[in-house]
Amino acid sequence: MRDVAIVAFAQSPSVRSDTQRNEVEILMPVVAEVREASGIPKGEFDFICSGSSDYLAGQSFAFVAGLDAVGAWPPVSESHVEMDGAWALYEAWVKIQMGYADSALVYGFSKCSLGDLPEVMAMQLDPYYQTPLWPDAVSMAALQARQCLETGAVTAEQMADAVVRSRANAKSNPNAQLSGDVDREKLLAEPTFVSPLHKHDCSPISDGAAAMVLVAGEKARQHCERPAWITGFAHIMEPMDLGVRPLTESRSTAEAARRAGVDAAKLDVAELHGPFSHQEILLEQAIGIGSSTDVNPSGGALAANPMMAAGLIRLGEAAARIHDGSAATALGHATSGPCLQQNLVCAMEGR
Amino acid sequence: MAELCGVVGIGQTEHRAARTDVSMAGLLREAAERALEDAQLTWKDIDAVVIGKAPDLFEGVMMPELFLAEALGGAMKPMLRVHTAGSVGGSTGIVAASLVQAGIHDRVLCVAWEKQSESNAMWALTISMPFSVAVVAGAGGYFAPLIRGYIRRSGAPDDTGIRVALKDRLNALKNPYAHLQIPDVTFEQIEQSPMLWDPIRYLETCPSSDGACAMVLSSERLAEQAPTRPAWVHATAMRSEPTMFAGRDQVIPRASLDNAKALYEKAGITNPRQQIDVAEIYVPFSWFEPMWMEGMLFAPTNEGWKMTYEGATAMDGDMPINPSGGVLSSNPIGASGLLRFAEAAMQVRGQAGEHQVDGARKALGHAYGGGSQYYSTWIVGSDKP
């Protein structure tokens, strides 16, 4: 395996609804920022890869406009996944591993505000047997949360504590949407939204974008004082149907972490993409994260969740802790599909 | 640095206007199981799955790979979903190959598909967004002006497109999977078919198809043990450019030329027309054959039509193009690119049956998409690179 490092990361502020800018306009300053931070000029990236979803944009080929944000002229070697940008980063990492590229620009973006997000997500289900019933994303997560609570896999207090932690950590994150000091008891006393979930157990609906730069080998040090070297990168899919997989654990996250060679005991920082509070805890359990690891110093998805970028942001926030020297080892995680169906783990270190 | 990668299994569905006999999962499994059977492998032998298709609105399912994961043996395996507009089938093959070439997996299954009968592609392409020009004409309305530009620049005779269509429609009769089979099709029949988007006639246009294509790609060590001789991947290339800006040549775009140059350089090819035995080129409207002869550097500028006219692109010509009948005969959009890649591999494996080009040892697969702005191509050979 070649040594590859994340050398730059940038993101837009996540907001509930950016009514002034379209996706490309949100993306452009982010791409400009990450390019400047890496010192790699436009046109000198060997490979470009992006992640987005046509259904969030409400039109076909929504990602094509993204090319305008990166300025694909002269023509670029480029690809796109209909997935979170974290998987675009994976594809770029593969291209570098095979020797077809030494540097890559990766981005992810969405405006989740354009439709009724929980209902749009019902379009993700089996179109013959499930979508016609319109089970929205919050209700699906609530089924999972109910099972977690009733089997004792997660407690209501743990869920509230995840929210307290997220809001408190997000106070130092200017890009977060929700932050502040909240109290466990008060959270537990709030009315439920979709039982057993309270509104605060659900990630906010966000518009936003993120971008990242990868560079291979020692050259990475020319672009970043303290690169975040990728030591393991893996992702795993589970079946979608809620009836055929255990919902009170995340087997795919555990397997991805195993394949990425994660040593949980030595993790300084973990940025976990849990769009619902109980999922954050399931993810901690799957990876085996203990009290010595700082979980979601950015606030995580409970503080901001611009889909298609939120996973990439987790990886970027983890890398940022290596970049600023506050962590020696870090893990970034991304999820996709209902109830943690597909999970990605990227392990990194500073050296 | 890249590891060698070989195509060891190929499968495709019968392509039809509406495959009402199968669900989406059933359609994909039909192609995937045929690829596994060709490779004499089972689902358990696959390390990772890569899926490609064009816009999700074409079926009305958001990120359908999530619900298809189990049907494609993706449970507890890595799965990627590629989407690069019309070139996506090719890109899917390239992403799958790169997982092997990077040394990450030994065997990767790639599947590309479209089931257009489940939704309406014309509707999906016609959604009008604020502050942008709506293309209310479908793909034909978008590409017809580019073709007219080509005719004006090259001085190509008016019937060049008819000749391409006649050739591909006759070729399709030799391909049992092809969607459009028009026995005894004639020049006059095509000439007299209705004009849809001048200069594109009805019979110069691709159909709307349901269909899927699958391939099993394998590492060098395992490919050497394959029951049928593998098609070795010699080179892959992808290029993209923006849809529109002043100065962009949409007729023979620079991304096409750059892509061709990059591909040939990696494959060590200096004279493509001489060194490549057969090519499967993405030709959704007849006139794109002469245009891509220039875009892929098989012919000098403004002379691509001469290859069609002189019969060079026929099965018995010196540069056979689309012996399968091509996109003009089957167009399950997301799969169309992977079908080009797969048909190229079938040729160098000697598997193409009635539409086999004698002695083909090096073949090119090509796909393009968007507003003639996305390109993905590969070259495969009977011999290792």
XYZ file of C-alpha atoms in Angstrom:
736
model
C 0.000 0.000 0.000
C 1.177 3.501 -0.796
C 1.337 6.091 1.957
C -1.455 8.576 1.345
C -2.380 11.556 3.510
C -5.209 14.020 3.879
C -3.393 17.341 3.554
C -6.288 19.810 3.517
C -9.932 19.985 4.479
C -12.548 22.713 4.189
C -16.288 22.927 4.727
C -19.090 25.418 4.435
C -21.103 26.386 7.494
C -24.047 23.985 7.768
C -27.338 25.846 7.767
C -30.990 24.780 7.924
C -31.773 26.353 4.585
C -29.441 28.333 2.361
C -32.016 30.242 0.362
C -29.451 32.530 -1.243
C -27.126 30.044 -2.907
C -27.463 26.932 -5.053
C -25.242 23.887 -4.554
C -22.495 25.131 -6.865
C -22.397 28.498 -5.133
C -22.080 26.776 -1.750
C -19.338 24.545 -3.103
C -17.178 27.105 -4.909
C -15.659 28.887 -1.889
C -15.084 25.526 -0.180
C -13.150 24.170 -3.169
C -11.208 27.428 -3.411
C -10.329 27.235 0.289
C -9.105 23.663 0.194
C -7.091 24.344 -2.945
C -5.425 27.296 -1.312
C -4.768 25.396 1.919
C -3.098 22.575 -0.014
C -1.161 24.954 -2.253
C -2.116 22.850 -5.271
C -3.363 25.086 -8.067
C -6.431 24.401 -10.183
C -5.659 21.998 -12.968
C -2.876 20.212 -11.119
C -4.915 17.552 -9.350
C -4.356 14.139 -10.921
C -7.863 13.007 -10.033
C -11.137 14.551 -8.852
C -14.029 12.664 -7.271
C -17.331 13.821 -5.798
C -20.363 12.525 -3.933
C -23.921 13.819 -4.206
C -27.512 12.682 -4.695
C -29.884 13.567 -7.518
C -32.882 12.936 -5.278
C -31.789 15.569 -2.772
C -31.355 18.085 -5.593
C -34.632 16.991 -7.178
C -33.197 16.638 -10.663
C -31.236 14.261 -12.852
C -27.488 14.768 -13.316
C -27.344 17.229 -10.413
C -23.648 16.477 -9.936
C -22.757 17.734 -13.421
C -22.993 21.329 -12.214
C -20.328 20.492 -9.632
C -17.823 20.524 -12.478
C -18.455 24.258 -12.732
C -17.342 24.642 -9.128
C -14.011 22.908 -9.703
C -13.436 24.546 -13.067
C -12.915 21.412 -15.157
C -10.993 23.103 -17.944
C -8.745 21.892 -19.400
C -10.633 18.579 -19.024
C -9.978 16.619 -15.846
C -9.700 12.979 -14.854
C -12.819 12.759 -12.752
C -15.472 10.464 -11.306
C -18.593 10.653 -9.155
C -20.366 8.376 -6.703
C -24.054 8.639 -5.870
C -22.967 8.325 -2.237
C -21.561 10.410 0.574
C -18.304 12.176 -0.305
C -16.515 9.802 2.091
C -16.911 7.083 -0.549
C -15.658 9.511 -3.201
C -12.577 9.870 -0.999
C -12.305 6.077 -0.971
C -12.423 5.938 -4.774
C -9.742 8.629 -4.965
C -7.593 6.714 -2.473
C -7.961 3.591 -4.662
C -6.877 5.564 -7.751
C -3.788 6.692 -5.862
C -3.113 3.138 -4.629
C -3.144 1.826 -8.211
C -0.640 4.458 -9.228
C -2.921 6.371 -11.597
C -2.730 9.503 -9.445
C -0.508 11.118 -6.827
C -2.967 13.793 -5.739
C -6.744 14.092 -5.620
C -9.445 16.638 -4.896
C -12.610 15.249 -3.333
C -15.894 16.949 -2.489
C -19.439 16.253 -1.351
C -22.462 18.524 -1.185
C -26.212 18.765 -0.812
C -29.104 21.015 -0.012
C -31.332 18.819 2.139
C -33.680 21.768 2.604
C -35.142 21.518 -0.892
C -37.675 18.778 -0.133
C -39.306 17.061 2.806
C -36.146 15.161 3.739
C -37.586 12.330 5.864
C -40.133 11.586 3.112
C -37.577 11.894 0.305
C -35.534 9.261 2.132
C -38.458 6.831 1.816
C -37.615 6.793 -1.898
C -34.450 4.929 -0.862
C -36.351 1.812 0.190
C -37.526 -1.241 -1.728
C -39.770 0.325 -4.374
C -42.119 -2.650 -4.574
C -42.825 -3.483 -0.948
C -41.644 -0.613 1.264
C -41.720 2.781 -0.437
C -45.461 2.538 -1.183
C -45.978 2.543 2.608
C -43.868 5.754 2.901
C -41.940 4.865 6.038
C -40.019 8.098 6.592
C -36.413 8.131 7.769
C -37.206 9.302 11.315
C -39.793 6.558 11.812
C -37.334 3.925 10.590
C -34.721 5.191 13.056
C -37.349 5.240 15.793
C -38.044 1.538 15.236
C -34.343 0.897 15.686
C -34.153 3.094 18.780
C -37.140 1.295 20.303
C -35.443 -2.045 19.822
C -32.211 -0.702 21.303
C -34.029 0.575 24.388
C -36.098 -2.556 24.913
C -33.149 -4.919 24.594
C -31.028 -2.690 26.790
C -28.415 -2.168 24.060
C -28.747 1.568 24.641
C -30.336 3.523 27.486
C -32.358 6.718 27.261
C -29.731 8.383 29.445
C -26.960 7.424 27.028
C -28.950 8.929 24.184
C -29.445 12.180 26.056
C -25.768 12.262 27.016
C -24.790 11.932 23.348
C -26.865 15.035 22.640
C -25.371 16.925 25.590
C -21.880 16.056 24.346
C -22.695 17.035 20.765
C -24.149 20.424 21.644
C -21.304 21.232 24.032
C -18.581 20.228 21.571
C -20.265 22.131 18.751
C -19.813 25.376 20.689
C -16.252 25.495 19.396
C -17.271 24.572 15.839
C -18.288 27.644 13.859
C -19.696 25.448 11.065
C -22.143 23.599 13.297
C -25.842 24.267 13.194
C -26.853 23.341 16.751
C -24.737 24.033 19.824
C -25.009 25.074 23.438
C -25.222 23.834 26.972
C -28.119 21.484 27.497
C -29.076 19.368 30.455
C -29.656 15.627 30.426
C -32.729 15.720 32.667
C -34.330 18.504 30.687
C -33.724 16.641 27.434
C -35.311 13.498 28.820
C -38.347 15.492 29.943
C -39.007 16.870 26.484
C -41.964 15.466 24.532
C -41.144 12.743 22.042
C -41.123 13.531 18.314
C -41.467 10.023 16.873
C -41.434 7.802 19.922
C -38.992 6.990 21.439
C -37.013 9.711 19.631
C -37.134 13.318 20.781
C -36.445 16.001 18.250
C -32.990 16.474 19.792
C -32.195 12.803 19.149
C -32.407 13.504 15.417
C -29.750 15.263 13.381
C -30.844 18.611 11.980
C -31.670 19.060 8.303
C -28.707 20.855 6.761
C -27.391 22.438 3.586
C -23.651 22.326 3.135
C -20.540 21.150 1.356
C -17.056 19.875 2.133
C -13.841 19.284 0.210
C -10.586 17.503 0.854
C -7.176 16.992 -0.736
C -5.191 13.748 -0.786
C -1.494 13.544 -1.616
C 0.670 10.418 -1.869
C 4.065 9.851 -0.325
C 6.536 12.210 1.292
C 5.325 14.958 -1.038
C 2.374 15.309 1.317
C 4.644 17.173 3.727
C 5.107 19.928 1.150
C 1.381 20.589 1.286
C 0.737 20.215 4.983
C 2.909 20.637 8.051
C 1.414 17.594 9.744
C -0.423 15.400 7.228
C -3.074 12.934 8.377
C -1.713 9.642 7.025
C -4.380 7.089 6.156
C -3.465 3.838 7.911
C -6.616 1.885 7.054
C -9.677 2.461 4.898
C -12.640 0.087 4.524
C -16.385 0.073 4.072
C -19.062 -2.603 4.372
C -22.675 -2.952 3.239
C -25.490 -4.757 5.035
C -28.829 -5.877 3.620
C -31.355 -3.059 3.715
C -34.393 -4.845 5.041
C -34.723 -4.182 8.769
C -35.984 -7.715 9.359
C -32.851 -9.507 8.204
C -30.097 -7.775 10.150
C -29.514 -7.061 13.812
C -30.468 -3.459 14.514
C -29.036 -3.234 18.019
C -25.478 -3.516 16.801
C -23.590 -2.282 13.751
C -21.889 -5.351 12.360
C -20.749 -3.557 9.230
C -19.051 -0.820 11.248
C -17.270 -3.421 13.363
C -16.120 -5.267 10.249
C -14.993 -2.075 8.511
C -13.025 -1.058 11.617
C -11.442 -4.497 11.748
C -10.433 -4.297 8.093
C -9.085 -0.778 8.596
C -6.885 -2.150 11.373
C -8.339 0.122 14.036
C -6.875 -0.271 17.517
C -9.645 1.342 19.571
C -7.532 1.490 22.704
C -5.089 3.830 20.985
C -7.608 6.175 19.372
C -7.279 9.805 20.422
C -10.225 11.056 18.400
C -13.225 9.450 16.684
C -15.621 11.366 14.471
C -18.716 9.188 14.109
C -21.523 9.779 11.652
C -24.588 8.892 13.699
C -27.585 10.833 12.399
C -29.602 9.741 15.472
C -28.360 9.761 19.053
C -28.779 6.010 19.640
C -26.773 5.340 16.467
C -23.815 7.286 17.831
C -23.745 4.878 20.755
C -24.107 1.801 18.546
C -21.133 3.052 16.546
C -19.006 3.561 19.665
C -19.859 0.015 20.729
C -19.116 -1.448 17.287
C -15.660 0.110 17.173
C -15.013 -0.546 20.858
C -14.378 3.069 21.748
C -13.504 3.670 25.384
C -13.357 6.678 27.663
C -9.859 7.700 26.532
C -11.134 8.635 23.062
C -12.533 12.073 22.349
C -15.757 11.349 20.428
C -17.076 13.910 17.964
C -15.146 16.993 19.059
C -16.911 18.764 16.178
C -20.342 17.931 17.560
C -20.904 15.241 14.948
C -23.973 14.708 12.806
C -26.296 15.648 15.695
C -24.958 19.201 15.350
C -25.021 19.379 11.519
C -25.873 16.782 8.865
C -25.573 18.011 5.273
C -26.095 14.631 3.637
C -23.526 13.521 1.033
C -21.032 15.803 2.797
C -21.594 14.847 6.455
C -19.558 11.646 6.236
C -16.723 13.397 4.435
C -16.895 16.099 7.135
C -16.410 13.427 9.834
C -13.229 12.280 8.062
C -12.152 15.890 7.618
C -12.782 16.791 11.258
C -10.750 13.754 12.329
C -7.927 14.764 9.981
C -8.079 18.321 11.297
C -7.233 17.012 14.814
C -4.100 15.429 13.375
C -3.279 18.559 11.381
C -3.438 20.794 14.476
C -1.422 18.345 16.534
C -4.142 17.700 19.116
C -4.355 14.018 18.157
C -1.832 11.377 17.124
C -4.428 8.867 15.947
C -7.930 9.512 14.686
C -10.826 7.733 13.076
C -13.436 9.092 10.705
C -16.680 7.236 10.042
C -19.458 7.696 7.497
C -22.834 6.007 7.148
C -25.451 5.596 4.446
C -28.851 3.957 4.084
C -31.576 3.435 6.674
C -30.513 2.515 10.226
C -26.760 2.382 9.606
C -26.996 0.055 6.582
C -23.622 0.914 5.058
C -20.588 2.078 6.978
C -17.117 3.351 6.193
C -14.123 3.682 8.491
C -10.962 5.647 7.781
C -8.124 5.346 10.280
C -5.396 7.973 10.273
C -2.340 9.057 12.210
C 0.153 11.873 12.461
C 3.831 11.074 12.250
C 2.684 0.035 -10.212
C -0.833 -1.164 -10.942
C -1.465 -4.893 -10.607
C -2.754 -6.727 -13.654
C -6.500 -7.224 -13.947
C -8.349 -9.700 -16.123
C -11.989 -10.003 -17.151
C -12.933 -13.589 -16.267
C -16.731 -13.478 -16.434
C -19.210 -11.611 -18.612
C -22.998 -11.651 -18.541
C -25.805 -9.606 -19.979
C -29.575 -9.760 -20.044
C -31.883 -9.958 -22.988
C -32.515 -6.251 -23.562
C -36.133 -5.284 -24.175
C -38.367 -2.192 -24.052
C -39.996 -3.499 -20.880
C -38.743 -6.464 -18.905
C -41.977 -6.907 -16.979
C -40.999 -10.499 -16.238
C -38.383 -9.425 -13.677
C -37.998 -6.900 -10.859
C -34.954 -4.627 -10.785
C -33.195 -7.144 -8.556
C -34.184 -9.939 -10.926
C -32.814 -8.050 -13.896
C -29.461 -7.441 -12.233
C -29.212 -11.004 -11.015
C -29.846 -12.286 -14.536
C -26.717 -10.483 -15.752
C -24.650 -11.160 -12.624
C -25.428 -14.873 -12.511
C -24.462 -15.221 -16.160
C -21.149 -13.483 -15.434
C -20.526 -15.797 -12.475
C -21.442 -18.821 -14.582
C -19.052 -17.695 -17.310
C -16.306 -17.416 -14.695
C -17.412 -20.675 -13.018
C -17.589 -18.843 -9.710
C -20.256 -18.357 -7.055
C -21.413 -15.307 -5.114
C -19.107 -16.327 -2.262
C -16.045 -15.856 -4.484
C -16.737 -12.143 -4.895
C -14.886 -9.689 -2.613
C -16.659 -6.461 -3.548
C -19.502 -5.202 -5.739
C -19.555 -2.038 -7.858
C -22.885 -0.854 -9.276
C -23.425 1.789 -11.905
C -26.493 3.361 -13.383
C -27.615 6.682 -14.808
C -29.893 9.083 -12.861
C -31.979 7.579 -10.078
C -35.043 9.351 -11.460
C -34.943 6.925 -14.404
C -36.480 4.269 -12.127
C -37.736 6.468 -9.320
C -35.562 4.943 -6.606
C -33.022 6.955 -4.629
C -29.642 5.178 -4.453
C -31.168 1.815 -5.482
C -27.969 -0.094 -4.715
C -29.043 0.026 -1.065
C -32.149 -2.097 -1.627
C -30.337 -4.213 -4.256
C -27.381 -4.989 -1.985
C -28.691 -8.297 -0.737
C -29.812 -9.527 -4.176
C -26.310 -8.857 -5.506
C -24.518 -10.742 -2.779
C -23.357 -7.457 -1.285
C -24.208 -8.293 2.328
C -21.165 -7.722 4.543
C -19.055 -6.759 1.525
C -17.870 -3.400 0.225
C -20.213 -1.855 -2.324
C -19.729 1.270 -4.406
C -22.243 3.082 -6.585
C -20.892 5.007 -9.551
C -22.781 7.696 -11.479
C -21.042 9.668 -14.223
C -23.997 10.348 -16.565
C -24.136 8.289 -19.793
C -20.517 7.206 -19.428
C -21.386 5.527 -16.119
C -21.303 1.969 -17.454
C -17.710 2.462 -18.543
C -16.812 4.249 -15.309
C -18.288 1.357 -13.324
C -15.977 -1.075 -15.089
C -13.046 1.247 -14.490
C -13.769 1.650 -10.761
C -14.129 -2.128 -10.414
C -10.871 -2.703 -12.296
C -9.089 -0.131 -10.143
C -10.003 -2.080 -6.974
C -8.133 -5.051 -8.451
C -5.325 -2.970 -9.966
C -4.745 -1.292 -6.601
C -4.298 -4.730 -5.039
C -7.230 -4.201 -2.649
C -9.459 -7.049 -3.881
C -8.913 -10.268 -5.843
C -12.338 -10.546 -7.427
C -14.794 -7.746 -8.025
C -18.270 -7.987 -9.533
C -19.470 -4.954 -11.450
C -23.045 -4.552 -12.602
C -24.512 -1.689 -14.591
C -28.144 -1.390 -15.512
C -31.213 0.606 -16.363
C -34.851 -0.405 -16.146
C -36.368 2.452 -18.047
C -39.835 0.927 -18.088
C -40.164 1.544 -14.321
C -40.204 5.310 -14.810
C -39.935 7.734 -17.702
C -36.537 8.939 -18.845
C -38.005 11.769 -20.904
C -39.720 13.113 -17.762
C -36.583 12.612 -15.694
C -34.573 14.674 -18.183
C -37.172 17.412 -18.481
C -37.475 18.675 -14.912
C -37.150 22.415 -15.070
C -34.925 23.958 -12.411
C -34.994 27.636 -11.426
C -32.587 29.892 -13.344
C -31.509 27.200 -15.789
C -32.471 26.302 -19.311
C -34.693 23.235 -19.480
C -33.853 20.691 -22.165
C -37.442 19.825 -23.059
C -36.319 17.777 -26.035
C -34.724 14.711 -24.508
C -31.242 13.636 -25.523
C -31.985 13.716 -29.275
C -32.930 17.378 -29.149
C -29.691 18.133 -27.354
C -27.432 16.211 -29.725
C -29.038 17.044 -33.099
C -27.450 20.529 -33.299
C -24.034 19.006 -32.548
C -24.516 16.606 -35.448
C -25.523 19.460 -37.727
C -22.369 21.243 -36.660
C -20.385 18.163 -37.600
C -22.012 17.897 -41.043
C -21.327 21.562 -41.745
C -17.693 21.316 -40.703
C -16.834 18.025 -42.339
C -18.951 18.207 -45.476
C -20.059 14.634 -44.798
C -22.670 13.305 -47.250
C -26.227 13.407 -45.889
C -26.627 9.644 -45.910
C -23.628 8.878 -43.673
C -25.922 8.410 -40.688
C -28.197 6.049 -42.593
C -25.199 3.927 -43.529
C -24.137 3.692 -39.867
C -27.653 2.720 -38.815
C -27.913 0.074 -41.545
C -24.590 -1.468 -40.525
C -25.403 -1.537 -36.791
C -28.933 -2.872 -37.382
C -27.561 -5.684 -39.550
C -24.898 -6.415 -36.919
C -27.612 -6.612 -34.233
C -29.190 -9.531 -36.084
C -26.070 -11.512 -35.125
C -26.424 -10.626 -31.425
C -29.115 -12.629 -29.622
C -29.204 -10.143 -26.710
C -29.851 -7.053 -28.855
C -33.123 -5.246 -28.191
C -33.921 -4.096 -31.738
C -33.909 -6.886 -34.293
C -35.215 -5.689 -37.653
C -34.874 -8.568 -40.126
C -34.151 -7.534 -43.717
C -33.686 -3.898 -42.714
C -32.846 -1.746 -45.748
C -31.266 1.604 -46.530
C -34.619 2.859 -47.882
C -36.467 1.745 -44.757
C -34.152 3.833 -42.576
C -34.213 6.749 -45.011
C -38.007 6.797 -45.021
C -38.424 6.476 -41.254
C -39.796 9.635 -39.581
C -37.426 12.529 -38.944
C -37.324 12.995 -35.156
C -34.706 15.668 -34.588
C -33.315 16.773 -37.946
C -30.992 15.150 -39.109
C -31.772 12.191 -36.813
C -34.389 9.799 -38.143
C -36.357 7.308 -36.071
C -34.263 4.350 -37.225
C -31.046 6.303 -36.615
C -31.920 6.506 -32.927
C -31.272 4.180 -29.989
C -34.241 2.513 -28.296
C -35.231 2.847 -24.613
C -34.259 -0.474 -23.079
C -34.436 -2.429 -19.866
C -31.222 -4.329 -19.412
C -28.141 -5.070 -17.355
C -24.553 -6.090 -17.900
C -22.137 -7.656 -15.430
C -18.480 -8.565 -15.350
C -16.217 -10.379 -12.930
C -12.764 -8.819 -12.753
C -9.929 -10.731 -11.246
C -6.356 -10.368 -10.090
C -3.580 -11.767 -12.292
C -3.032 -14.896 -10.203
C -6.704 -15.873 -10.166
C -7.328 -14.802 -13.764
C -4.632 -17.197 -14.900
C -6.664 -20.035 -13.371
C -9.908 -18.952 -15.070
C -11.699 -21.605 -17.156
C -11.942 -19.288 -20.157
C -9.039 -17.150 -21.293
C -9.302 -13.718 -19.643
C -9.375 -10.351 -21.340
C -6.469 -8.429 -19.818
C -7.007 -4.769 -19.015
C -4.280 -2.810 -20.823
C -5.377 0.718 -19.981
C -8.301 2.772 -18.700
C -9.003 6.491 -18.957
C -11.654 8.981 -17.848
C -12.042 12.647 -18.722
C -14.694 15.263 -17.947
C -15.310 18.869 -18.931
C -18.083 21.358 -18.054
C -21.378 21.294 -19.980
C -21.143 24.738 -21.433
C -18.945 27.750 -21.610
C -17.843 30.056 -24.399
C -15.230 28.425 -26.571
C -16.109 24.818 -25.803
C -16.220 22.652 -28.916
C -19.208 20.420 -28.310
C -18.856 18.605 -31.642
C -15.445 17.018 -31.059
C -14.829 17.997 -27.418
C -11.374 18.334 -26.031
C -12.196 15.891 -23.214
C -12.716 13.214 -25.873
C -9.380 13.924 -27.533
C -7.540 14.175 -24.199
C -9.113 10.932 -23.066
C -8.069 9.142 -26.255
C -4.491 10.405 -25.986
C -4.226 9.374 -22.321
C -5.663 5.932 -23.066
C -3.355 5.226 -26.002
C -0.315 6.457 -24.121
C -1.019 4.084 -21.224
C -1.665 1.198 -23.625
C 1.442 1.940 -25.703
C -0.612 2.562 -28.822
C 0.735 4.928 -31.456
C -1.540 4.081 -34.378
C -4.969 3.179 -33.009
C -6.561 2.256 -36.330
C -3.777 -0.190 -37.030
C -3.132 -1.529 -33.545
C -6.725 -1.971 -32.340
C -8.644 -4.833 -33.940
C -12.201 -3.909 -33.008
C -13.962 -1.182 -31.040
C -17.313 -0.876 -29.305
C -18.101 2.843 -29.367
C -21.028 4.610 -27.666
C -23.184 5.649 -30.638
C -26.715 6.540 -29.434
C -27.484 8.413 -32.661
C -26.030 7.157 -35.942
C -23.927 10.224 -36.698
C -21.888 9.773 -33.544
C -19.950 6.969 -35.258
C -18.094 9.314 -37.644
C -17.833 11.921 -34.877
C -16.184 9.507 -32.450
C -13.918 8.138 -35.193
C -12.395 11.610 -34.987
C -12.896 11.983 -31.233
C -11.022 8.708 -30.662
C -8.307 9.630 -33.199
C -9.096 6.763 -35.571
C -9.526 9.333 -38.355
C -8.105 12.805 -39.062
C -10.309 15.849 -38.390
C -13.380 16.027 -40.653
C -12.640 12.624 -42.180
C -14.397 10.266 -39.757
C -17.339 9.905 -42.148
C -15.019 8.474 -44.789
C -14.425 5.413 -42.608
C -18.170 4.754 -42.507
C -18.556 5.519 -46.190
C -15.721 3.263 -47.255
C -16.947 0.383 -45.123
C -13.931 0.468 -42.803
C -16.231 0.262 -39.764
C -18.142 -2.795 -41.042
C -17.454 -6.207 -39.512
C -15.199 -7.079 -42.460
C -13.625 -3.618 -42.607
C -10.186 -2.721 -41.278
C -11.626 -1.070 -38.134
C -14.858 -2.878 -37.175
C -17.075 -0.684 -34.983
C -19.943 -2.094 -32.913
C -20.255 -5.650 -34.217
C -22.777 -6.150 -31.381
C -25.161 -3.662 -32.986
C -24.125 -1.096 -30.387
C -26.208 1.429 -28.481
C -28.367 1.908 -31.606
C -29.695 -1.608 -31.028
C -29.878 -1.736 -27.199
C -29.794 1.191 -24.811
C -30.283 0.313 -21.157
C -28.599 3.677 -20.477
C -26.555 2.924 -17.354
C -25.547 -0.463 -18.774
C -24.746 0.769 -22.281
C -21.199 1.797 -21.414
C -20.440 -1.430 -19.568
C -21.889 -3.354 -22.525
C -19.345 -1.620 -24.769
C -16.566 -2.607 -22.339
C -17.921 -6.153 -22.049
C -18.387 -6.625 -25.792
C -14.776 -5.508 -26.307
C -13.685 -8.114 -23.756
C -15.872 -10.778 -25.425
C -14.123 -10.088 -28.731
C -10.626 -10.675 -27.371
C -11.832 -13.767 -25.481
C -13.306 -15.152 -28.716
C -16.761 -15.277 -27.100
C -18.762 -13.049 -29.430
C -20.374 -15.867 -31.411
C -21.883 -14.772 -34.694
C -20.620 -11.224 -34.298
C -17.057 -12.293 -33.496
C -14.395 -10.396 -35.437
C -11.899 -12.955 -36.656
C -8.603 -12.874 -34.830
C -9.436 -9.948 -32.559
C -6.676 -9.663 -29.982
C -6.925 -6.032 -28.891
C -10.229 -4.204 -28.451
C -11.455 -0.847 -27.257
C -14.586 -0.105 -25.194
C -15.914 3.453 -25.111
C -18.661 5.391 -23.347
C -19.640 9.027 -23.202
C -22.315 11.007 -21.436
C -23.790 14.292 -20.280
C -23.612 16.998 -22.932
C -20.787 15.115 -24.723
C -18.636 15.907 -21.707
C -17.955 12.654 -19.801
C -15.709 9.970 -21.289
C -14.611 6.578 -20.059
C -12.680 4.083 -22.146
C -10.615 0.955 -21.826
C -8.441 -1.261 -23.943
C -8.400 -5.006 -23.359
C -6.283 -7.677 -24.983
C -5.903 -11.440 -25.319
C -2.316 -11.041 -24.212
C -1.050 -9.511 -21.004
C 0.003 -5.877 -21.410
